[in-house]
Coordinates of C-alpha atoms in Angstrom, one line a residue:
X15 CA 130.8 79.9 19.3
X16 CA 132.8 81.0 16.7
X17 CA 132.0 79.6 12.4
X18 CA 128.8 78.7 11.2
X19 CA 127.1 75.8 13.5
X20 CA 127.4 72.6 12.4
X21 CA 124.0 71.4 13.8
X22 CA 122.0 72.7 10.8
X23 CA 118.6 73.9 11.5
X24 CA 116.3 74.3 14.4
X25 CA 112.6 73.6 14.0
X26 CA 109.7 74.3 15.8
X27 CA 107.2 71.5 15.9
X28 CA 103.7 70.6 17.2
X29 CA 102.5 67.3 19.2
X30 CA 99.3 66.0 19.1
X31 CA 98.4 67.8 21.6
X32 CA 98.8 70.9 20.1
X33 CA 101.6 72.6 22.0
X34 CA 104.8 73.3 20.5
X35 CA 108.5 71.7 21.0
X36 CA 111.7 72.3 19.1
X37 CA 114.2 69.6 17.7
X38 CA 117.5 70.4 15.9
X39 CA 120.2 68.3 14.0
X40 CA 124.0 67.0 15.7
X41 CA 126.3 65.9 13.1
X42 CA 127.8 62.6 14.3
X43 CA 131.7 61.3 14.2
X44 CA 130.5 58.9 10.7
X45 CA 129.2 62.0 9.0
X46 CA 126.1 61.3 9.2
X47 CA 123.2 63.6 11.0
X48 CA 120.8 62.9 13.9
X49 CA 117.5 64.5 15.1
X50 CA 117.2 65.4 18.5
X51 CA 114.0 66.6 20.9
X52 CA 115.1 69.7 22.7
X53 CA 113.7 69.3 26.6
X54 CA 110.9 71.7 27.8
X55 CA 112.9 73.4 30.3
X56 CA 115.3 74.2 27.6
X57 CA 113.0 75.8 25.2
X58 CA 110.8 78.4 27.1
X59 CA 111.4 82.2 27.3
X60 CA 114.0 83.4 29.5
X61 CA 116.8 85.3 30.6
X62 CA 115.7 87.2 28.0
X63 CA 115.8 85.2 25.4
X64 CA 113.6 83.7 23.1
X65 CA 112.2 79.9 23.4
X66 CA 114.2 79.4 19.6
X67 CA 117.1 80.7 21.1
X68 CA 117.4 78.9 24.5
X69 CA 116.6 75.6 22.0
X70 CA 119.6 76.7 19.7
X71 CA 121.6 77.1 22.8
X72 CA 120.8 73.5 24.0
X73 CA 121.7 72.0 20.3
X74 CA 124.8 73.5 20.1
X75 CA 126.2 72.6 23.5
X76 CA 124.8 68.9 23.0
X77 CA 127.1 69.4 19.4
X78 CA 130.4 70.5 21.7
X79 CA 129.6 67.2 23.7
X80 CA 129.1 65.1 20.7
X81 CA 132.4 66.1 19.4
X82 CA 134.1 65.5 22.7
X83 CA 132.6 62.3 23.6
X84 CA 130.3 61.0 20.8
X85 CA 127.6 59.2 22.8
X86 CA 125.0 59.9 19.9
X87 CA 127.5 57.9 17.6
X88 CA 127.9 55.1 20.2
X89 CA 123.7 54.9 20.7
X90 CA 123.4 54.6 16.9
X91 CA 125.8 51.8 16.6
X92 CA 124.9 49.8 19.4
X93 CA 121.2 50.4 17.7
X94 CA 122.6 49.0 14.3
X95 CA 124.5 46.2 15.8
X96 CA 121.1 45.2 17.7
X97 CA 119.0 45.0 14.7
X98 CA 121.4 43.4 12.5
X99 CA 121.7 40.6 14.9
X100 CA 117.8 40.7 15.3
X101 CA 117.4 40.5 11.0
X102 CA 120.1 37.7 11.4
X103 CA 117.9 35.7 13.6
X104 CA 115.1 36.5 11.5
X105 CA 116.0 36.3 8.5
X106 CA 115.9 34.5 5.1
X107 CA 117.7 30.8 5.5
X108 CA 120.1 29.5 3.0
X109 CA 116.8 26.8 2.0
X110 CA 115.0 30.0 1.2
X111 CA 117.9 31.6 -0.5
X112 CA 119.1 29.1 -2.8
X113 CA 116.2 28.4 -5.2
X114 CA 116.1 32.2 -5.7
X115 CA 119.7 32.0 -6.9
X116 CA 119.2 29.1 -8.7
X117 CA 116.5 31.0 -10.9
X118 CA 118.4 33.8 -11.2
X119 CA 121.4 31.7 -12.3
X120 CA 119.7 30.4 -14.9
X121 CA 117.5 33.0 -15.9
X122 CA 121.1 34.2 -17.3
X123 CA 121.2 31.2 -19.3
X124 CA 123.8 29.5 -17.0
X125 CA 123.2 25.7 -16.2
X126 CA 121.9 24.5 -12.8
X127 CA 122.3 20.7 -13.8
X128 CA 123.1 18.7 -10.8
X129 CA 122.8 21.0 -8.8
X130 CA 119.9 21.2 -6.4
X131 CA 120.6 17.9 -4.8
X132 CA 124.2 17.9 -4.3
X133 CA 123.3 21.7 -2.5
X134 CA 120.5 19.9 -0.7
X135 CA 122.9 17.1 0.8
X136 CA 125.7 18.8 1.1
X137 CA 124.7 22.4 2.4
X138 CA 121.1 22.4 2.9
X139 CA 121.5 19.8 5.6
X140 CA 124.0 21.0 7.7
X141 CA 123.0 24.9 7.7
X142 CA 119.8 25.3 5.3
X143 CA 117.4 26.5 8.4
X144 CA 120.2 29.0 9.2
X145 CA 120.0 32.4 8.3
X146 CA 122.5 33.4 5.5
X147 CA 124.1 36.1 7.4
X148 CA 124.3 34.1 10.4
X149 CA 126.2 31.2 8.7
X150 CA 130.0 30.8 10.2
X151 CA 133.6 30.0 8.3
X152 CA 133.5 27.0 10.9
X153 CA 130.5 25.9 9.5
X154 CA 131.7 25.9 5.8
X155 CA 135.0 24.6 6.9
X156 CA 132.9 21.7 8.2
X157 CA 131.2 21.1 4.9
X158 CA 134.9 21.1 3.3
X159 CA 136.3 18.6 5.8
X160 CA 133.0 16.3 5.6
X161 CA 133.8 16.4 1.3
X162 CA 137.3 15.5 2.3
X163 CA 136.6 12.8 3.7
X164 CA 133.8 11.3 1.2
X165 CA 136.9 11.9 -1.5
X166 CA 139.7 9.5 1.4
X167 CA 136.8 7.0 1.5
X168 CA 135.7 6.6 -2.3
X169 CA 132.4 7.8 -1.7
X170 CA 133.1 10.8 -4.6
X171 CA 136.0 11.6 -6.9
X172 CA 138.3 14.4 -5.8
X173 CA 137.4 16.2 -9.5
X174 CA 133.7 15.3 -8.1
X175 CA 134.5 17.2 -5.3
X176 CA 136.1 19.7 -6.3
X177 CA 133.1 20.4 -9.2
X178 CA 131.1 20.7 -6.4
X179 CA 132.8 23.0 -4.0
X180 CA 132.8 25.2 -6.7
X181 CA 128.9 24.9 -8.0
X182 CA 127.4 25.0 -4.8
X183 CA 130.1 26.6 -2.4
X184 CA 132.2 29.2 -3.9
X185 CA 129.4 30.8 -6.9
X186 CA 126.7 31.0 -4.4
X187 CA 128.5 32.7 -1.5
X188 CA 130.3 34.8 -3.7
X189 CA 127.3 36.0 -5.5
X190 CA 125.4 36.3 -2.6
X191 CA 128.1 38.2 -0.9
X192 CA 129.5 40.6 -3.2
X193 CA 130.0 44.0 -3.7
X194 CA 130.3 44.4 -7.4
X195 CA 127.7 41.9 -9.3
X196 CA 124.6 43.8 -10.7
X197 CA 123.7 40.6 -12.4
X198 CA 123.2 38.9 -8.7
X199 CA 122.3 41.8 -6.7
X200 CA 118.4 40.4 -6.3
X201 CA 119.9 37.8 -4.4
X202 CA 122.7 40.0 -2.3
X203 CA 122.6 39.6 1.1
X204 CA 125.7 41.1 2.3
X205 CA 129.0 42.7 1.2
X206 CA 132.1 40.5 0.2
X207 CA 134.0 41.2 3.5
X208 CA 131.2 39.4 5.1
X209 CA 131.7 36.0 2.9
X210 CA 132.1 33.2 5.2
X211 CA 134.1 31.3 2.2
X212 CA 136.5 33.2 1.3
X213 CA 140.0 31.8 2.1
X214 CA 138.4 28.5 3.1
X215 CA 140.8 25.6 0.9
X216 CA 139.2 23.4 -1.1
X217 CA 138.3 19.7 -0.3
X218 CA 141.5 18.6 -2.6
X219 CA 144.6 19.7 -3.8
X220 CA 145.9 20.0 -7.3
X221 CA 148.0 17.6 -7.6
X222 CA 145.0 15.0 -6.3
X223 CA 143.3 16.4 -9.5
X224 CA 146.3 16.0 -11.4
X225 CA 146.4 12.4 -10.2
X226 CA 143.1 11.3 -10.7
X227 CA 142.5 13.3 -14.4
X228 CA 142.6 11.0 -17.2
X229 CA 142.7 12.5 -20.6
X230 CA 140.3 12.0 -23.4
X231 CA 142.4 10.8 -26.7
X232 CA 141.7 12.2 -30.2
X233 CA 140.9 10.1 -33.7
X234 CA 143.9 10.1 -35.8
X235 CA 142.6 11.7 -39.5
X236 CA 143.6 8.1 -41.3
X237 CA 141.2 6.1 -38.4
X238 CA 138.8 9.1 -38.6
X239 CA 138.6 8.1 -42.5
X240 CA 137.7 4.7 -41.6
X241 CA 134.7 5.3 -39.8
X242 CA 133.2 7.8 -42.0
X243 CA 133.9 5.4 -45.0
X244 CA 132.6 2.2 -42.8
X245 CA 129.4 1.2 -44.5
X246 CA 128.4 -1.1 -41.8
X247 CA 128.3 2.2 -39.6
X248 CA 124.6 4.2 -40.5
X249 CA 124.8 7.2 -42.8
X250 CA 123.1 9.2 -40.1
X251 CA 126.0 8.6 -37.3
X252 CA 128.5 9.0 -39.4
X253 CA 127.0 12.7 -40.7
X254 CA 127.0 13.5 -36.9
X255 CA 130.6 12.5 -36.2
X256 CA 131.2 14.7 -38.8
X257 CA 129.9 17.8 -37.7
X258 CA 130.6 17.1 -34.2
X259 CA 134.6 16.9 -35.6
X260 CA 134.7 19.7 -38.3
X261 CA 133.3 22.2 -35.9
X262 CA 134.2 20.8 -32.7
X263 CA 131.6 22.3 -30.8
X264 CA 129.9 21.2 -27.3
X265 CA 127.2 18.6 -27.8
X266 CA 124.4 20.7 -25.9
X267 CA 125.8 23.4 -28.5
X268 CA 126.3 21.1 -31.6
X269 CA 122.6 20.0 -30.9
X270 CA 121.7 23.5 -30.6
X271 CA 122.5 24.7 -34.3
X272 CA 119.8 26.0 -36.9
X273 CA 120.3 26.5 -40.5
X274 CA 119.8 30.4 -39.7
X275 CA 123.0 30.0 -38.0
X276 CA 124.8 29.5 -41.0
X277 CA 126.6 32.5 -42.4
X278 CA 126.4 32.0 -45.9
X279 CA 128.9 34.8 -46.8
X280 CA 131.6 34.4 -43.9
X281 CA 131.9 30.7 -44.4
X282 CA 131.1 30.3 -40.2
X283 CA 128.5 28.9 -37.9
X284 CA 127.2 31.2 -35.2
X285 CA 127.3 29.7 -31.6
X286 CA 124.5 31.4 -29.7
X287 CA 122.4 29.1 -27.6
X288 CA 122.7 25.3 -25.9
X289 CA 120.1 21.9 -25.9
X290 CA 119.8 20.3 -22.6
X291 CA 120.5 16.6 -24.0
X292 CA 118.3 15.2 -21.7
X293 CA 115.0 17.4 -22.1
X294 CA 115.7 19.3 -25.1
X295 CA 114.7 22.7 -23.7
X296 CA 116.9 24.9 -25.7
X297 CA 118.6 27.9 -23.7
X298 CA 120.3 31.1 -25.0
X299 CA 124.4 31.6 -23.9
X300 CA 126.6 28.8 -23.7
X301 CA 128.6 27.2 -21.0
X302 CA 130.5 30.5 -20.5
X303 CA 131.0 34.1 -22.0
X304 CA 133.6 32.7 -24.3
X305 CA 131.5 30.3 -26.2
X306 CA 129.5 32.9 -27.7
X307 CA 131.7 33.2 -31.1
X308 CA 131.9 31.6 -34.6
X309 CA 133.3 29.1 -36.0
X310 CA 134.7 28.9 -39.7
X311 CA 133.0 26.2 -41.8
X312 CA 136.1 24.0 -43.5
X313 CA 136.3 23.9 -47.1
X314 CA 135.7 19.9 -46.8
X315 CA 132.5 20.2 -44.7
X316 CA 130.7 22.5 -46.9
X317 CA 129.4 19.5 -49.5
X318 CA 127.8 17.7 -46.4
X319 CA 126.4 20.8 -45.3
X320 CA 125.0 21.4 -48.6
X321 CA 123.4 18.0 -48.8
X322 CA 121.9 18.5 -45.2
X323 CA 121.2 22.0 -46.5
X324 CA 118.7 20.3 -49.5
X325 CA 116.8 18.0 -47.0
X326 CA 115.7 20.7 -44.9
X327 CA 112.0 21.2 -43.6
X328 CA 113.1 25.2 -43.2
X329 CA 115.8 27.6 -42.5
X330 CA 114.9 27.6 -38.5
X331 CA 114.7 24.1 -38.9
X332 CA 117.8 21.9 -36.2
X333 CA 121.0 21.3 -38.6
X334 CA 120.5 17.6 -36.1
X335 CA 116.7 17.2 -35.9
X336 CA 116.1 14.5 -34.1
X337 CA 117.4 15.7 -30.1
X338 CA 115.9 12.0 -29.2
X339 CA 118.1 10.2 -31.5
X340 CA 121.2 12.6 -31.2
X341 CA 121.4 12.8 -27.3
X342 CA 121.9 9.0 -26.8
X343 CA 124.7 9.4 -29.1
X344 CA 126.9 11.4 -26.2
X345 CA 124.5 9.1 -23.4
X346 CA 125.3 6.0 -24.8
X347 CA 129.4 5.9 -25.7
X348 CA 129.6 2.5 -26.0
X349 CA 126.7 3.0 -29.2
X350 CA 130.1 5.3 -30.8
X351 CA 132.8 2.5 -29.6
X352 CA 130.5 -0.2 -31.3
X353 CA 131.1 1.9 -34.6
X354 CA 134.7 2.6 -34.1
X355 CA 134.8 -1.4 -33.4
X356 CA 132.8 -2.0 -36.8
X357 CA 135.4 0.4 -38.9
X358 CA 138.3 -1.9 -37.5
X359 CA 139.8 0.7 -35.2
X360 CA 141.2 -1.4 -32.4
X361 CA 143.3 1.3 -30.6
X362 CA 143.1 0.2 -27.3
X363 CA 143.2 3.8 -25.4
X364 CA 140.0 4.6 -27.5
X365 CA 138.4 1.3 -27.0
X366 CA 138.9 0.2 -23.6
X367 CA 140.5 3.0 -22.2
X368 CA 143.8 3.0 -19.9
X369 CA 145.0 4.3 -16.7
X370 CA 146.1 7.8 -18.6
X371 CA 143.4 7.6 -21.1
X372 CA 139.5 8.4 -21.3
X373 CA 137.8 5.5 -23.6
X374 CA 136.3 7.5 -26.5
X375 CA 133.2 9.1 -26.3
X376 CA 131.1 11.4 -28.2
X377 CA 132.5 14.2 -26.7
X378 CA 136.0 12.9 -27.8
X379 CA 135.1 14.1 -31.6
X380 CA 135.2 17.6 -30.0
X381 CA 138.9 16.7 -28.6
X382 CA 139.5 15.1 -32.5
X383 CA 138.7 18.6 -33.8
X384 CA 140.5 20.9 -31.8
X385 CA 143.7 18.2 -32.0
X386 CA 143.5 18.7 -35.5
X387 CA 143.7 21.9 -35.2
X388 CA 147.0 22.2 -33.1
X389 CA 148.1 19.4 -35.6
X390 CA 147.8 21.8 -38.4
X391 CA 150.1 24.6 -36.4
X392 CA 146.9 26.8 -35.4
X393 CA 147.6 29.2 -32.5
X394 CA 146.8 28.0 -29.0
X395 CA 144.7 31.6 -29.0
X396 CA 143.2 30.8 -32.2
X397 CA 142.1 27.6 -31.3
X398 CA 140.8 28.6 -27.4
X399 CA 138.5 31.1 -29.2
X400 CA 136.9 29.0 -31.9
X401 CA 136.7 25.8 -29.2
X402 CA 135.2 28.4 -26.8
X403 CA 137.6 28.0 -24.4
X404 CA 137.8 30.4 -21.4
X405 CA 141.6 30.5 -21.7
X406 CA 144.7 29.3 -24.2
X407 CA 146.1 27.4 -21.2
X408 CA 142.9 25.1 -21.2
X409 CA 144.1 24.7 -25.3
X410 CA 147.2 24.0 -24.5
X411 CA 147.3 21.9 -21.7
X412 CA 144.6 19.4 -24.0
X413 CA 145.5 20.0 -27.2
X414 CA 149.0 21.6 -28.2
X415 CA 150.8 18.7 -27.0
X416 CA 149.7 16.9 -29.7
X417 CA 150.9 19.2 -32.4
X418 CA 152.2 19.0 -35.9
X419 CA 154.5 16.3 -35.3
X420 CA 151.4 14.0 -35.7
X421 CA 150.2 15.2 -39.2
X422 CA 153.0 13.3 -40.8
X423 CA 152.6 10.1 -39.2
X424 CA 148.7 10.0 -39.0
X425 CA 147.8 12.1 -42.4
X426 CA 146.1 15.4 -43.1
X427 CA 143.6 16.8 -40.9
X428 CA 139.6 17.2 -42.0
X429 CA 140.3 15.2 -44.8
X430 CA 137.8 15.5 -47.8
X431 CA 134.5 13.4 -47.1
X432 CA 133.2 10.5 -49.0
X433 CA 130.6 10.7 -51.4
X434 CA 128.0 8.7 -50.1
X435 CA 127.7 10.6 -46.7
X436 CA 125.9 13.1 -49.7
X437 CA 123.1 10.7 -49.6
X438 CA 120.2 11.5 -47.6
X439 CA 119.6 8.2 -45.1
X440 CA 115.9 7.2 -45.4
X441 CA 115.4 7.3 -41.7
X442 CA 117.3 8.0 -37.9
X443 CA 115.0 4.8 -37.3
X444 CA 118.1 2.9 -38.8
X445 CA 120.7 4.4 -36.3
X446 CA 118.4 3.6 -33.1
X447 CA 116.6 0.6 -33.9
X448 CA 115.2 0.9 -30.0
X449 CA 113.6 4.4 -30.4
X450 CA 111.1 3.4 -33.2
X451 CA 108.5 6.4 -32.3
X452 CA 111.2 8.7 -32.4
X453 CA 112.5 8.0 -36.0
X454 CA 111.8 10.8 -38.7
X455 CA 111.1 10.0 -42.6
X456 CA 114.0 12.0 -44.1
X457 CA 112.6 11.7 -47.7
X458 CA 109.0 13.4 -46.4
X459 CA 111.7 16.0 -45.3
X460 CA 113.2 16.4 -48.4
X461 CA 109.9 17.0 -50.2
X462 CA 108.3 19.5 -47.8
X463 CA 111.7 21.1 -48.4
X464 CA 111.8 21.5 -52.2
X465 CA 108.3 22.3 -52.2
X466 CA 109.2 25.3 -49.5
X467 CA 112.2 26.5 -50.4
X468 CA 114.1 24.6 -53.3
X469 CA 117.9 25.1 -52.9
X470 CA 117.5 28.8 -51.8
X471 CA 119.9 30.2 -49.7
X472 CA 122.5 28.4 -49.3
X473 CA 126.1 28.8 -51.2
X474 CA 129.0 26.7 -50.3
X475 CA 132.3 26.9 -52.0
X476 CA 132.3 24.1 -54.2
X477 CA 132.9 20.5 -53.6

């Protein structure tokens, strides 16, 4: 043989029984390198030659028939493919698998609302005792057909579905086949080539979507001034549109804010963390990577925020402190079409509602702000970062559309507030006369705060 071998080293070795065999390394046609036990016969004296030698002998000639025929490399595949299909059979079920993801999900502050029984009915029944390796592209094709047809027979809204396929279909199998997520890789149970979803179609098409989307309509600054000026609406509600409108944030981030998020010198609010509206745990993140920003505080706010400022219990204190009263604000939308009805706005699209048109919700206040915005010329970029959008075309296809043309026919955007929304409102008991145990004394609030921390702090540019 002519080079250096390519077998590596050959070792003697002893068996329990005390007597001695040799073994020596083939490398195989993958690269990779492979034991073998050199047979008795092959490793005694003779000839005259030495045991080590006659076992050398044997490892290289078995490396000449490796090369030619590579029976080692077939043995360790058909090996391989045996206990894949044995860890397969055996191994963890999607049932098993998807609580794990679900806590790592959220663990990384993402949201897992509504989504453990939609998963349950959806996936868990047809393949949740099945092995996640083992599950097919037939199968998930089957789950996409059987959301189809739920959509044709108005069981669920095609957006509904389509929410859906994307929560509990695509995220999971992508994350749990993937080759390039660290943040998921507890939960990994294969590479991406193996993902039974990919190129699977989703339950509807886009222009379904387009068909059924409705779009949620913005408050005009001259209707926006009659509300806040409405006495018959409480001081409280009015303070919340307010905020919700001059920094059009989510609500689960809106409820979120603390005085400590308040940048005193930069004039902005810091958006770090969300309130689950329904059991007030409090979270860090936001709905995506883009919401973590900052959002400037308008020249007009700042007096409100001032006056809110003064009331405080303490600088770590909610900017909205009651979640019980504040979260039936967005769960209750009739409570905020009851008020717009009180200030005399009658538009129907924000009242009733049409075929093209959302009826006005809380939420809408968030549309109302980032409106104004794109009323006031902003750029599509500039709005999609302070809104927390994951991309301008989100902006524009919601906002930019209605653009400066509307500033001269429905006045000037965040218009300056009144003065009595400077007044503190002896109670949140007076916006929800049904929550009684869950009203706060604001004027016990504004004691405790002198007393702590009397106007320290805070500097807004003057009124």
């Amino acid at each position: 043989m002519s080079g250096p071998p390519r077998t590596g080293s050959v070792e003697a070795c002893k068996r329990a029984d005390g007597t001695t065999y040799f073994r020596g390394r083939v490398c195989l046609g993958d690269g990779s390198r492979k034991w073998i036990d050199v047979p008795d016969k092959y490793s005694t004296p003779a000839g005259g030659k030495t045991a080590r030698e006659r076992a050398e002998l044997y490892v290289h000639a078995r490396q000449e028939r490796e090369d030619e025929n590579g029976e080692l490399l077939v043995e360790k595949r058909a090996r391989e493919a045996k206990a894949l299909k044995s860890a397969e059979a055996h191994g963890e079920t999607w049932n098993e698998w998807h609580p794990r993801y679900l806590e790592v999900h959220e663990r990384l502050g993402k949201s897992i609302r509504d989504m453990k029984g939609p998963a349950a009915t959806w996936v868990g029944s047809r393949v949740g005792t099945m092995p996640m390796q083992s599950i097919t592209r037939e199968q998930i094709i089957g789950i996409r057909d059987a959301m189809t047809n739920a959509v044709f027979a108005g069981s669920i809204s095609s957006k509904r579905a389509m929410n859906m396929w994307s929560d509990i279909i695509v995220a999971p199998f992508s994350r749990a086949f993937t080759d390039d997520d660290p943040r998921y890789s507890s939960v990994r149970v294969g590479p991406s080539s193996a993902n039974p979803v990919t190129s699977v179609k989703p339950p509807v098409t886009k222009e379904q979507l387009d068909e059924e989307k409705r779009e949620r309509q913005p408050l005009y600054p001259h209707e926006f001034v009659q509300l806040i000026t409405c006495e018959a609406v409480p001081i409280s509600a009015r303070r919340l549109y307010v905020l919700a409108t001059y920094l059009y944030p989510r609500p689960q981030e809106l409820y979120a804010f603390r005085w400590s998020d308040v940048d005193r010198t930069a004039q902005e609010i810091r958006v770090r963390r969300k309130l689950d509206v329904r059991s007030g745990e409090e979270k860090p993140g936001t709905k995506s990577d883009a919401g973590i920003r900052e959002i400037p505080i308008h020249e007009n706010l700042m007096p409100l925020l001032q006056a809110m400022y003064e009331e405080r219990a303490s600088d770590d204190e909610r900017i909205i402190p009651l979640i019980g009263s504040a979260r039936l604000f967005e769960r209750f939308a009739d409570r905020t079409r009851r008020h717009l009805k009180l200030a005399g706005i009658a538009r129907r699209e924000l009242v009733e509602g049409t075929v093209d048109h959302l009826p006005f919700d809380f939420r809408s206040f968030r549309t109302t702000g980032c409106t104004w915005l794109a009323m006031l010329g902003t750029d599509s970029y500039v709005i999609a970062a302070q809104a927390g959008h994951k991309s301008p075309e989100t902006t524009w296809a919601s906002y930019i559309k209605r653009g400066p043309d509307l500033r001269q026919r429905h006045g000037e955007p965040f218009p300056p507030l009144s003065a009595d929304l400077l007044k503190a409102p002896a109670s949140f008991g007076q916006v929800l006369a049904t929550e009684p145990k869950r009203t706060s004394n604001f004027a016990l609030l504004q004691r405790r705060g002198r007393e702590s921390n009397p106007r320290s702090g805070f500097s807004p540019t003057p009124a």
